[in-house]
mmCIF file of C-alpha atoms in Angstrom:
data_model
loop_
_atom_site.group_PDB
_atom_site.id
_atom_site.type_symbol
_atom_site.label_atom_id
_atom_site.label_comp_id
_atom_site.label_asym_id
_atom_site.label_seq_id
_atom_site.Cartn_x
_atom_site.Cartn_y
_atom_site.Cartn_z
ATOM 1 C CA UNK A 1 4.318 18.872 22.365
ATOM 2 C CA UNK A 2 0.949 18.235 20.736
ATOM 3 C CA UNK A 3 2.201 14.933 19.369
ATOM 4 C CA UNK A 4 3.387 13.818 22.810
ATOM 5 C CA UNK A 5 0.020 14.755 24.365
ATOM 6 C CA UNK A 6 -1.786 12.699 21.713
ATOM 7 C CA UNK A 7 0.486 9.727 22.338
ATOM 8 C CA UNK A 8 0.024 9.935 26.109
ATOM 9 C CA UNK A 9 -3.754 10.237 25.737
ATOM 10 C CA UNK A 10 -3.918 7.374 23.259
ATOM 11 C CA UNK A 11 -1.762 5.261 25.576
ATOM 12 C CA UNK A 12 -4.199 5.881 28.426
ATOM 13 C CA UNK A 13 -7.158 4.907 26.266
ATOM 14 C CA UNK A 14 -5.415 1.761 24.996
ATOM 15 C CA UNK A 15 -4.383 0.841 28.536
ATOM 16 C CA UNK A 16 -7.939 1.185 29.752
ATOM 17 C CA UNK A 17 -9.246 -1.023 26.943
ATOM 18 C CA UNK A 18 -6.472 -3.562 27.468
ATOM 19 C CA UNK A 19 -7.158 -3.712 31.213
ATOM 20 C CA UNK A 20 -10.845 -4.420 30.659
ATOM 21 C CA UNK A 21 -11.717 -7.840 32.071
ATOM 22 C CA UNK A 22 -14.822 -8.223 29.967
ATOM 23 C CA UNK A 23 -14.398 -11.032 27.458
ATOM 24 C CA UNK A 24 -17.275 -11.325 25.045
ATOM 25 C CA UNK A 25 -18.179 -14.613 23.476
ATOM 26 C CA UNK A 26 -21.547 -13.418 22.200
ATOM 27 C CA UNK A 27 -23.213 -10.027 21.675
ATOM 28 C CA UNK A 28 -25.734 -10.772 24.431
ATOM 29 C CA UNK A 29 -22.988 -10.557 27.063
ATOM 30 C CA UNK A 30 -22.415 -6.870 26.337
ATOM 31 C CA UNK A 31 -24.911 -5.884 29.036
ATOM 32 C CA UNK A 32 -22.820 -7.749 31.637
ATOM 33 C CA UNK A 33 -19.699 -5.652 30.965
ATOM 34 C CA UNK A 34 -19.020 -2.472 32.880
ATOM 35 C CA UNK A 35 -19.402 0.834 31.110
ATOM 36 C CA UNK A 36 -16.287 2.941 31.703
ATOM 37 C CA UNK A 37 -18.415 6.094 31.575
ATOM 38 C CA UNK A 38 -15.929 8.091 29.546
ATOM 39 C CA UNK A 39 -15.746 8.568 25.843
ATOM 40 C CA UNK A 40 -12.415 8.634 24.037
ATOM 41 C CA UNK A 41 -12.640 12.432 23.796
ATOM 42 C CA UNK A 42 -13.105 12.720 27.539
ATOM 43 C CA UNK A 43 -10.162 10.433 28.167
ATOM 44 C CA UNK A 44 -7.878 12.383 25.847
ATOM 45 C CA UNK A 45 -8.801 15.987 26.506
ATOM 46 C CA UNK A 46 -10.676 16.496 29.782
ATOM 47 C CA UNK A 47 -7.591 16.420 32.006
ATOM 48 C CA UNK A 48 -5.627 18.647 29.619
ATOM 49 C CA UNK A 49 -8.405 21.231 29.468
ATOM 50 C CA UNK A 50 -8.859 21.156 33.245
ATOM 51 C CA UNK A 51 -5.130 21.782 33.708
ATOM 52 C CA UNK A 52 -5.157 24.677 31.231
ATOM 53 C CA UNK A 53 -8.177 26.195 32.988
ATOM 54 C CA UNK A 54 -6.555 25.858 36.426
ATOM 55 C CA UNK A 55 -3.326 27.405 35.116
ATOM 56 C CA UNK A 56 -5.197 30.358 33.575
ATOM 57 C CA UNK A 57 -7.126 30.969 36.805
ATOM 58 C CA UNK A 58 -4.011 30.826 38.976
ATOM 59 C CA UNK A 59 -2.130 33.115 36.591
ATOM 60 C CA UNK A 60 -4.909 35.698 36.630
ATOM 61 C CA UNK A 61 -5.232 35.589 40.389
ATOM 62 C CA UNK A 62 -1.573 35.737 41.393
ATOM 63 C CA UNK A 63 -0.434 38.089 38.629
ATOM 64 C CA UNK A 64 -3.260 40.424 39.660
ATOM 65 C CA UNK A 65 -2.201 40.410 43.305
ATOM 66 C CA UNK A 66 1.459 40.973 42.391
ATOM 67 C CA UNK A 67 0.538 43.863 40.067
ATOM 68 C CA UNK A 68 -1.654 45.489 42.734
ATOM 69 C CA UNK A 69 1.072 45.168 45.374
ATOM 70 C CA UNK A 70 3.767 46.520 43.043
ATOM 71 C CA UNK A 71 1.518 49.318 41.802
ATOM 72 C CA UNK A 72 0.485 50.487 45.256
ATOM 73 C CA UNK A 73 4.084 50.340 46.478
ATOM 74 C CA UNK A 74 5.320 52.335 43.489
ATOM 75 C CA UNK A 75 2.442 54.791 43.670
ATOM 76 C CA UNK A 76 2.840 55.641 47.349
ATOM 77 C CA UNK A 77 6.649 55.652 47.347
ATOM 78 C CA UNK A 78 6.911 58.360 44.674
ATOM 79 C CA UNK A 79 5.413 61.796 44.248
ATOM 80 C CA UNK A 80 1.931 62.088 42.869
ATOM 81 C CA UNK A 81 3.055 64.081 39.816
ATOM 82 C CA UNK A 82 5.959 61.854 38.775
ATOM 83 C CA UNK A 83 6.006 59.407 35.886
ATOM 84 C CA UNK A 84 6.670 56.478 38.206
ATOM 85 C CA UNK A 85 3.627 57.430 40.266
ATOM 86 C CA UNK A 86 1.430 57.266 37.165
ATOM 87 C CA UNK A 87 2.931 53.869 36.288
ATOM 88 C CA UNK A 88 2.025 52.738 39.818
ATOM 89 C CA UNK A 89 -1.561 53.878 39.285
ATOM 90 C CA UNK A 90 -1.778 51.936 36.014
ATOM 91 C CA UNK A 91 -0.284 48.835 37.638
ATOM 92 C CA UNK A 92 -2.791 49.062 40.472
ATOM 93 C CA UNK A 93 -5.740 49.491 38.111
ATOM 94 C CA UNK A 94 -4.489 46.692 35.841
ATOM 95 C CA UNK A 95 -3.993 44.327 38.772
ATOM 96 C CA UNK A 96 -7.464 45.061 40.120
ATOM 97 C CA UNK A 97 -8.887 44.455 36.640
ATOM 98 C CA UNK A 98 -7.133 41.063 36.507
ATOM 99 C CA UNK A 99 -8.561 40.108 39.894
ATOM 100 C CA UNK A 100 -12.071 41.137 38.796
ATOM 101 C CA UNK A 101 -11.591 39.233 35.522
ATOM 102 C CA UNK A 102 -10.528 36.177 37.560
ATOM 103 C CA UNK A 103 -13.920 36.097 39.308
ATOM 104 C CA UNK A 104 -15.785 36.866 36.088
ATOM 105 C CA UNK A 105 -13.843 34.168 34.227
ATOM 106 C CA UNK A 106 -14.706 31.599 36.891
ATOM 107 C CA UNK A 107 -18.376 32.599 36.787
ATOM 108 C CA UNK A 108 -18.502 32.469 32.993
ATOM 109 C CA UNK A 109 -16.901 29.024 32.840
ATOM 110 C CA UNK A 110 -19.212 27.800 35.614
ATOM 111 C CA UNK A 111 -22.218 29.029 33.632
ATOM 112 C CA UNK A 112 -20.921 27.336 30.469
ATOM 113 C CA UNK A 113 -20.439 24.068 32.378
ATOM 114 C CA UNK A 114 -23.954 24.321 33.785
ATOM 115 C CA UNK A 115 -25.425 24.873 30.323
ATOM 116 C CA UNK A 116 -23.327 22.111 28.743
ATOM 117 C CA UNK A 117 -23.947 19.475 31.394
ATOM 118 C CA UNK A 118 -27.556 20.400 32.103
ATOM 119 C CA UNK A 119 -27.181 19.975 35.868
#
């Protein structure tokens, strides 16, 4: 899987270089060419990392909501002193913790992006 991601990323970088219409005949013409604005590292890894981040956020959010719903349903449908009722309490608390971690995770990554980009 890693090898295929490297090949796809390298193919995108090669395609971008091959599609460049700037033909240099002398070094002075370099200022006339357009700057693509992305480094090779950005081309290869920025989309992959954004997809992993979006997947992690969605997993935290939806798994948290499902755990809260299942926990509350289990908790209120059984007796308060039963083992299934205590499992429902733990599911509810765990789901709420995942939802809180979802917002904290987003805030932490936003802070890291702010520090890294300097904007």
